[in-house]
């Protein structure tokens, strides 16, 4: 469309516009004055639209997804469903979000995100602000819902979590869904769009935080954030509920696999680089041309603030046995480092983390040194540290903290708990949308105690912070997705190559006895045994963990492996097990025809893949109400969390007999959560037996290559002696990455971000809030599996990364915290 088009004749010409190639990244947040599109003074608004004689400087096209893309010269790209929302001022195009036929300050992409958010917040009523303060979702599941699929949008919800995990197969339907959501939001009185968030998930073959940590390479971390943000933004995600940056200084804590490391400096640098990659848009595929907030930006929400890696029991903090974070080593301040020194000092022009999510747990101290004994989302003293450090981002609670997962407010109603949460400084409540039944009563209680002006100021400040995040990611200007752009991205060789580079280097080589694998060491296509591993059926319990039938999969993809090796594997016969609900017989382990020693006599290698020990109690000794022991169904028994395959009884010399933290019981005594004398076991002890069985059937000359998919540190002494080569990954590394390393095409690069303990007694001896304080395992080659250890073709890796991180752990943040900064 040419530049001779006026406001009057635009819409007739728009229909002929073509499709867009991969979108350029435009920074629309107040930089217009640098390129000629100067932002007017605030006193000029509202501004009248141009007359028909003013030439349009903008161009347009109608996308295949049904919305109109408008491009301004050196300015914002605008997306609308309704063409009547487009207005022209000074020859430029804007969205008339409130429908008043004029340009208001919050509608003007030439203004800064801060100023736009402030202007819009000032237009909102108290009730409007309260609606913004819920991260609730799209679907209305109430019994009287008239529009169950999108009903919460009609009721005013502006934010929610999607678990669609869009990829190259599902992007088209996911884009249709988010465009429908945003189209409905466009019709709202002020045009406030929808903030679509997601939990971290592996995209285009790039792992999430824990899987990326072994890189210890800020350039690769930044690129990982960039590729991930593109994949998410092209499919409608604008906020990551993460990364999870807790310091997992207690190696037994349930959610360790979601975070990066136990080390403060490593986690700090990961945050600085990865969040820079996510939040900035980049003008090149190397993530070096920083364009700041733009069309490919995804806002990050660092979690869980603060101390969730120091849970004394190792239990999941979603349930009451994981209630307390304990700082027995007086190391609380170190757990602030990823947030203060990392999140507030990103390696990009976006500067700081956009948002933070407090943790469920209680920072325990008998003298309330860390604030009242309540969950992180209610702890105003703890949250004030962020504000006193000068941070002005959005705080969103973890999910449903005023319900069953509340901590320390047992005697309050849900509305009263929400009041405490708001007063503590949380801007948005995660998990529900009930502004009328909960938000308004909480507001009224605050107004009654503090006065209406103070209550109104509080909710307007929260609204401003929420809107600023949305302005930064340009949701008000262009909230829509384009299937053409997404398709090109997912099918692009540049995308695939970028993901491969990252995933390949995340693999850690712990052992390589006798150079069992080497650079280009398998060029002759050797004979390799890839056994099949039987996995029993699982019942499933939710949409996130659906039922899975019994299956017998090869330890690594046979088709991919056959490109490198002459593959032999076990065969699987017809299922002969007990029938399922449909009457079909189920697969059982005896249906696998396992190759014996004679069959494997000429095999040169075996590739075996297992998980680290999976504790039977899953980091969870009991339920919330009533408390019971999962092993017996009777009264609770506090059990250890095991990091070994064989059964474990906690009766060693270092096992504590009295816990630091505990509830106050009815008789006034303090509950003892120590697990001395209790036993536990691994649900996958058979993985160890499986490795031993394969080793016994191999010829003595054959090399066993062991892949360990880890979710926790582990006691290596049980399994290491049976392997010639050990490769470890922490999160969803594709099979072809392992095959490139095993075949010698790619050199191992990863380093351990967690210590591997020599035994369970050193696990018991460590202080749960202190990093890197365990005695580590030394293998048959004389190598110690300590923090920062890893092998490459030359032996033990000793490079700039080990020199940077293999130093004494940090204990204090550098960022200054002062009350006068708030």
Short mmCIF file of C-alpha atoms in Angstrom, two decimals, residues 156-492:
data_model
loop_
_atom_site.label_atom_id
_atom_site.label_comp_id
_atom_site.label_asym_id
_atom_site.label_seq_id
_atom_site.Cartn_x
_atom_site.Cartn_y
_atom_site.Cartn_z
CA UNK A 156 -13.31 -8.64 33.00
CA UNK A 157 -10.44 -11.12 33.46
CA UNK A 158 -7.23 -9.75 31.94
CA UNK A 159 -4.74 -12.51 32.76
CA UNK A 160 -4.38 -16.25 33.10
CA UNK A 161 -2.08 -19.22 32.58
CA UNK A 162 -2.22 -21.36 29.46
CA UNK A 163 -0.69 -24.83 29.41
CA UNK A 164 -1.10 -25.33 25.67
CA UNK A 165 2.70 -25.68 25.26
CA UNK A 166 2.45 -24.61 21.62
CA UNK A 167 4.87 -26.15 19.15
CA UNK A 168 5.29 -26.80 15.45
CA UNK A 169 2.34 -29.20 15.45
CA UNK A 170 -0.18 -27.26 17.54
CA UNK A 171 0.51 -23.61 16.79
CA UNK A 172 -2.37 -23.08 14.34
CA UNK A 173 -5.17 -24.03 16.74
CA UNK A 174 -3.45 -22.27 19.64
CA UNK A 175 -3.19 -19.07 17.62
CA UNK A 176 -6.86 -19.28 16.73
CA UNK A 177 -7.69 -19.53 20.43
CA UNK A 178 -5.56 -16.59 21.60
CA UNK A 179 -6.74 -14.40 18.72
CA UNK A 180 -10.34 -15.12 19.71
CA UNK A 181 -9.51 -14.09 23.28
CA UNK A 182 -7.82 -10.87 22.20
CA UNK A 183 -10.63 -10.08 19.76
CA UNK A 184 -13.13 -10.21 22.60
CA UNK A 185 -10.89 -8.04 24.75
CA UNK A 186 -10.65 -5.46 21.97
CA UNK A 187 -14.40 -4.86 22.35
CA UNK A 188 -14.14 -4.01 26.05
CA UNK A 189 -14.81 -0.36 27.05
CA UNK A 190 -11.13 0.52 27.46
CA UNK A 191 -9.75 -2.18 25.16
CA UNK A 192 -7.60 -3.76 27.85
CA UNK A 193 -6.03 -6.90 26.28
CA UNK A 194 -5.29 -10.32 27.80
CA UNK A 195 -2.02 -11.23 29.51
CA UNK A 196 -1.45 -14.85 28.49
CA UNK A 197 1.13 -16.62 30.68
CA UNK A 198 2.70 -20.05 30.74
CA UNK A 199 4.79 -22.17 33.07
CA UNK A 200 8.25 -22.92 31.68
CA UNK A 201 8.25 -25.68 29.08
CA UNK A 202 10.74 -26.95 26.53
CA UNK A 203 10.24 -25.23 23.21
CA UNK A 204 11.83 -26.07 19.84
CA UNK A 205 14.10 -28.55 21.64
CA UNK A 206 15.58 -26.01 24.06
CA UNK A 207 15.43 -27.15 27.70
CA UNK A 208 14.20 -25.02 30.57
CA UNK A 209 16.23 -23.61 33.47
CA UNK A 210 17.74 -26.67 35.15
CA UNK A 211 18.59 -28.19 31.79
CA UNK A 212 20.28 -24.97 30.66
CA UNK A 213 22.32 -24.41 33.82
CA UNK A 214 25.18 -26.81 32.86
CA UNK A 215 26.09 -24.44 30.01
CA UNK A 216 27.49 -21.89 32.49
CA UNK A 217 27.72 -19.65 29.42
CA UNK A 218 25.92 -16.29 29.36
CA UNK A 219 25.96 -16.01 25.57
CA UNK A 220 24.19 -19.36 25.22
CA UNK A 221 21.76 -18.58 28.04
CA UNK A 222 20.83 -15.31 26.34
CA UNK A 223 20.27 -17.08 23.01
CA UNK A 224 18.17 -19.74 24.75
CA UNK A 225 15.95 -16.99 26.13
CA UNK A 226 15.71 -15.34 22.72
CA UNK A 227 14.68 -18.51 20.81
CA UNK A 228 12.21 -19.46 23.53
CA UNK A 229 10.60 -16.01 23.64
CA UNK A 230 10.14 -16.03 19.88
CA UNK A 231 8.44 -19.43 19.98
CA UNK A 232 6.13 -18.27 22.76
CA UNK A 233 5.37 -14.80 21.48
CA UNK A 234 4.52 -16.04 17.99
CA UNK A 235 1.90 -18.30 19.62
CA UNK A 236 0.45 -15.74 22.00
CA UNK A 237 2.39 -16.05 25.28
CA UNK A 238 3.52 -12.73 26.76
CA UNK A 239 4.54 -13.73 30.32
CA UNK A 240 6.65 -16.62 31.57
CA UNK A 241 5.71 -17.79 35.06
CA UNK A 242 9.40 -18.21 35.65
CA UNK A 243 12.20 -18.84 35.43
CA UNK A 244 12.31 -20.61 38.77
CA UNK A 245 15.45 -19.24 40.41
CA UNK A 246 15.29 -20.65 43.92
CA UNK A 247 18.68 -21.75 45.27
CA UNK A 248 18.21 -25.47 45.90
CA UNK A 249 20.68 -25.65 48.74
CA UNK A 250 18.79 -28.66 50.11
CA UNK A 251 19.36 -31.36 47.45
CA UNK A 252 16.27 -33.35 48.49
CA UNK A 253 13.61 -30.68 47.87
CA UNK A 254 10.85 -31.87 45.55
CA UNK A 255 10.92 -29.06 42.96
CA UNK A 256 14.69 -28.90 42.47
CA UNK A 257 14.43 -29.91 38.79
CA UNK A 258 12.57 -26.69 38.01
CA UNK A 259 15.40 -24.42 39.11
CA UNK A 260 18.99 -23.93 37.97
CA UNK A 261 21.48 -24.51 40.74
CA UNK A 262 22.44 -24.38 44.38
CA UNK A 263 25.03 -21.69 43.65
CA UNK A 264 24.15 -17.98 44.06
CA UNK A 265 26.58 -16.58 41.46
CA UNK A 266 25.63 -19.14 38.82
CA UNK A 267 21.91 -18.52 39.33
CA UNK A 268 22.44 -14.75 39.35
CA UNK A 269 24.24 -14.86 36.01
CA UNK A 270 21.66 -17.21 34.51
CA UNK A 271 18.93 -14.73 35.45
CA UNK A 272 20.83 -11.79 33.99
CA UNK A 273 21.42 -13.51 30.65
CA UNK A 274 18.35 -15.71 30.14
CA UNK A 275 15.84 -13.04 31.20
CA UNK A 276 17.65 -10.55 28.98
CA UNK A 277 17.13 -12.98 26.10
CA UNK A 278 13.46 -13.38 26.95
CA UNK A 279 12.52 -9.76 27.61
CA UNK A 280 14.40 -7.99 24.83
CA UNK A 281 13.64 -8.35 21.17
CA UNK A 282 16.75 -9.02 19.12
CA UNK A 283 17.69 -7.92 15.64
CA UNK A 284 19.87 -10.96 14.89
CA UNK A 285 19.99 -14.69 15.66
CA UNK A 286 23.05 -14.32 17.89
CA UNK A 287 21.18 -12.14 20.39
CA UNK A 288 23.68 -9.30 20.12
CA UNK A 289 21.53 -6.52 18.59
CA UNK A 290 19.41 -5.49 21.57
CA UNK A 291 16.20 -3.70 20.53
CA UNK A 292 14.73 -3.62 24.04
CA UNK A 293 11.06 -4.29 24.69
CA UNK A 294 9.47 -5.20 21.39
CA UNK A 295 7.30 -7.50 19.31
CA UNK A 296 9.21 -10.64 20.35
CA UNK A 297 9.48 -9.85 24.06
CA UNK A 298 8.16 -12.11 26.81
CA UNK A 299 8.03 -10.69 30.33
CA UNK A 300 9.63 -12.86 33.03
CA UNK A 301 8.19 -13.58 36.47
CA UNK A 302 11.03 -14.74 38.71
CA UNK A 303 9.97 -17.32 41.28
CA UNK A 304 9.75 -18.24 44.09
CA UNK A 305 10.70 -15.29 46.26
CA UNK A 306 12.43 -16.30 48.53
CA UNK A 307 14.03 -19.42 50.07
CA UNK A 308 11.97 -22.23 48.50
CA UNK A 309 15.12 -24.32 47.99
CA UNK A 310 15.72 -24.49 51.75
CA UNK A 311 12.66 -26.50 52.82
CA UNK A 312 13.74 -28.46 55.88
CA UNK A 313 11.76 -31.62 55.18
CA UNK A 314 12.42 -31.70 51.44
CA UNK A 315 8.66 -31.90 50.94
CA UNK A 316 6.71 -30.05 48.29
CA UNK A 317 5.74 -26.61 49.59
CA UNK A 318 2.35 -26.95 47.88
CA UNK A 319 1.36 -29.08 50.89
CA UNK A 320 1.76 -28.47 54.61
CA UNK A 321 4.66 -30.87 55.24
CA UNK A 322 6.73 -28.52 53.03
CA UNK A 323 5.57 -25.46 54.94
CA UNK A 324 8.85 -24.19 56.40
CA UNK A 325 11.99 -22.76 54.80
CA UNK A 326 14.80 -23.00 57.31
CA UNK A 327 18.00 -20.96 57.49
CA UNK A 328 19.99 -22.96 60.02
CA UNK A 329 23.24 -21.80 58.40
CA UNK A 330 22.24 -18.12 58.70
CA UNK A 331 22.35 -17.92 54.89
CA UNK A 332 19.02 -16.20 54.12
CA UNK A 333 20.68 -13.26 52.36
CA UNK A 334 22.31 -15.53 49.77
CA UNK A 335 18.86 -16.60 48.61
CA UNK A 336 18.10 -12.96 47.72
CA UNK A 337 20.98 -12.78 45.23
CA UNK A 338 19.17 -14.20 42.15
CA UNK A 339 16.45 -11.57 42.58
CA UNK A 340 18.37 -8.48 43.71
CA UNK A 341 21.67 -8.91 41.86
CA UNK A 342 20.24 -10.99 39.02
CA UNK A 343 16.70 -9.87 38.28
CA UNK A 344 17.37 -6.20 38.93
CA UNK A 345 20.49 -6.14 36.74
CA UNK A 346 19.68 -7.85 33.45
CA UNK A 347 22.17 -7.90 30.59
CA UNK A 348 19.81 -6.00 28.31
CA UNK A 349 18.12 -2.65 27.90
CA UNK A 350 14.96 -4.04 29.52
CA UNK A 351 16.93 -3.64 32.72
CA UNK A 352 14.96 -5.53 35.32
CA UNK A 353 12.69 -8.53 35.77
CA UNK A 354 9.14 -7.56 34.86
CA UNK A 355 7.53 -9.51 37.68
CA UNK A 356 8.11 -11.69 40.73
CA UNK A 357 6.12 -14.55 42.26
CA UNK A 358 6.46 -15.08 46.04
CA UNK A 359 6.77 -18.62 47.39
CA UNK A 360 4.25 -20.68 49.33
CA UNK A 361 6.52 -21.41 52.26
CA UNK A 362 7.17 -19.71 55.57
CA UNK A 363 10.65 -18.29 56.20
CA UNK A 364 11.06 -19.79 59.67
CA UNK A 365 12.64 -18.01 62.60
CA UNK A 366 11.38 -18.16 66.17
CA UNK A 367 12.02 -14.43 66.58
CA UNK A 368 10.41 -13.64 63.18
CA UNK A 369 13.68 -12.26 61.86
CA UNK A 370 12.44 -12.75 58.28
CA UNK A 371 8.94 -11.48 58.93
CA UNK A 372 5.77 -13.01 60.35
CA UNK A 373 5.37 -16.80 60.15
CA UNK A 374 3.17 -16.69 57.08
CA UNK A 375 3.61 -17.71 53.45
CA UNK A 376 5.74 -15.59 51.14
CA UNK A 377 2.72 -13.95 49.51
CA UNK A 378 1.56 -12.60 52.89
CA UNK A 379 4.97 -11.52 54.21
CA UNK A 380 5.14 -7.76 53.82
CA UNK A 381 8.56 -7.51 55.46
CA UNK A 382 10.01 -9.93 52.95
CA UNK A 383 8.37 -8.28 49.92
CA UNK A 384 9.43 -4.81 51.06
CA UNK A 385 13.05 -5.77 50.39
CA UNK A 386 12.32 -5.63 46.66
CA UNK A 387 10.61 -2.25 46.89
CA UNK A 388 13.34 -0.86 49.15
CA UNK A 389 15.89 -1.89 46.53
CA UNK A 390 14.06 0.38 44.08
CA UNK A 391 12.18 -2.25 42.05
CA UNK A 392 8.78 -1.22 40.65
CA UNK A 393 7.62 -4.37 38.86
CA UNK A 394 4.49 -6.48 39.30
CA UNK A 395 4.18 -9.02 42.11
CA UNK A 396 1.86 -11.95 41.37
CA UNK A 397 1.08 -14.51 44.04
CA UNK A 398 1.59 -18.22 43.54
CA UNK A 399 -1.59 -20.09 42.81
CA UNK A 400 -4.54 -20.18 45.23
CA UNK A 401 -2.59 -19.04 48.28
CA UNK A 402 -5.73 -17.91 50.11
CA UNK A 403 -7.19 -21.42 49.83
CA UNK A 404 -5.73 -24.79 50.88
CA UNK A 405 -2.17 -23.66 50.19
CA UNK A 406 -2.32 -20.71 52.58
CA UNK A 407 0.36 -20.72 55.25
CA UNK A 408 0.02 -19.23 58.71
CA UNK A 409 -3.46 -17.68 58.41
CA UNK A 410 -5.57 -20.69 59.37
CA UNK A 411 -8.11 -18.73 61.39
CA UNK A 412 -8.92 -16.14 58.71
CA UNK A 413 -11.51 -16.26 55.95
CA UNK A 414 -10.36 -16.29 52.33
CA UNK A 415 -11.38 -12.64 52.00
CA UNK A 416 -9.37 -11.73 55.10
CA UNK A 417 -6.34 -13.60 53.72
CA UNK A 418 -6.67 -11.68 50.46
CA UNK A 419 -6.68 -8.45 52.46
CA UNK A 420 -3.42 -9.49 54.15
CA UNK A 421 -1.96 -10.35 50.73
CA UNK A 422 -2.88 -6.96 49.24
CA UNK A 423 -1.50 -5.13 52.27
CA UNK A 424 1.74 -7.11 52.01
CA UNK A 425 2.29 -5.63 48.54
CA UNK A 426 1.08 -8.31 46.11
CA UNK A 427 -0.39 -6.74 42.95
CA UNK A 428 -2.10 -9.74 41.40
CA UNK A 429 -3.64 -12.91 42.82
CA UNK A 430 -2.76 -16.07 40.93
CA UNK A 431 -5.18 -18.85 40.08
CA UNK A 432 -8.69 -17.44 40.36
CA UNK A 433 -10.90 -14.61 39.16
CA UNK A 434 -13.34 -13.50 41.84
CA UNK A 435 -13.15 -9.74 42.22
CA UNK A 436 -16.72 -9.40 43.50
CA UNK A 437 -16.87 -12.24 46.03
CA UNK A 438 -13.32 -11.79 47.36
CA UNK A 439 -11.59 -8.73 45.94
CA UNK A 440 -14.24 -6.16 46.83
CA UNK A 441 -14.71 -7.41 50.42
CA UNK A 442 -10.93 -7.34 50.94
CA UNK A 443 -10.82 -3.80 49.55
CA UNK A 444 -13.69 -2.71 51.79
CA UNK A 445 -11.91 -4.05 54.87
CA UNK A 446 -8.77 -2.09 53.95
CA UNK A 447 -10.86 1.05 53.34
CA UNK A 448 -12.57 0.67 56.71
CA UNK A 449 -9.22 0.39 58.53
CA UNK A 450 -7.11 2.82 56.52
CA UNK A 451 -9.62 5.06 54.80
CA UNK A 452 -11.01 4.94 51.28
CA UNK A 453 -8.30 7.17 49.81
CA UNK A 454 -5.54 4.89 51.04
CA UNK A 455 -7.32 1.75 49.79
CA UNK A 456 -7.92 3.39 46.41
CA UNK A 457 -4.29 4.47 46.14
CA UNK A 458 -3.18 0.90 46.89
CA UNK A 459 -5.25 -0.76 44.15
CA UNK A 460 -4.42 1.95 41.62
CA UNK A 461 -0.71 1.45 42.25
CA UNK A 462 -1.14 -2.27 41.62
CA UNK A 463 -3.13 -1.55 38.45
CA UNK A 464 -0.37 0.76 37.23
CA UNK A 465 2.30 -1.93 37.67
CA UNK A 466 0.17 -4.55 35.93
CA UNK A 467 -0.56 -2.22 33.02
CA UNK A 468 3.10 -1.25 32.72
CA UNK A 469 4.04 -4.89 32.13
CA UNK A 470 1.33 -5.16 29.48
CA UNK A 471 2.47 -1.93 27.82
CA UNK A 472 6.08 -3.10 27.78
CA UNK A 473 5.24 -6.23 25.81
CA UNK A 474 3.10 -4.08 23.48
CA UNK A 475 -0.17 -5.89 24.15
CA UNK A 476 -2.14 -2.67 23.80
CA UNK A 477 -0.77 -2.10 20.32
CA UNK A 478 -0.47 -5.57 18.77
CA UNK A 479 -1.87 -8.54 20.75
CA UNK A 480 -2.56 -10.84 17.79
CA UNK A 481 -0.65 -13.79 16.30
CA UNK A 482 -0.02 -14.71 12.69
CA UNK A 483 0.07 -18.35 11.57
CA UNK A 484 2.32 -17.43 8.64
CA UNK A 485 4.95 -16.00 10.98
CA UNK A 486 4.70 -18.96 13.37
CA UNK A 487 4.96 -21.50 10.56
CA UNK A 488 8.04 -19.85 9.15
CA UNK A 489 9.64 -19.76 12.60
CA UNK A 490 9.02 -23.40 13.51
CA UNK A 491 10.13 -24.64 10.08
CA UNK A 492 13.15 -22.36 9.84
#
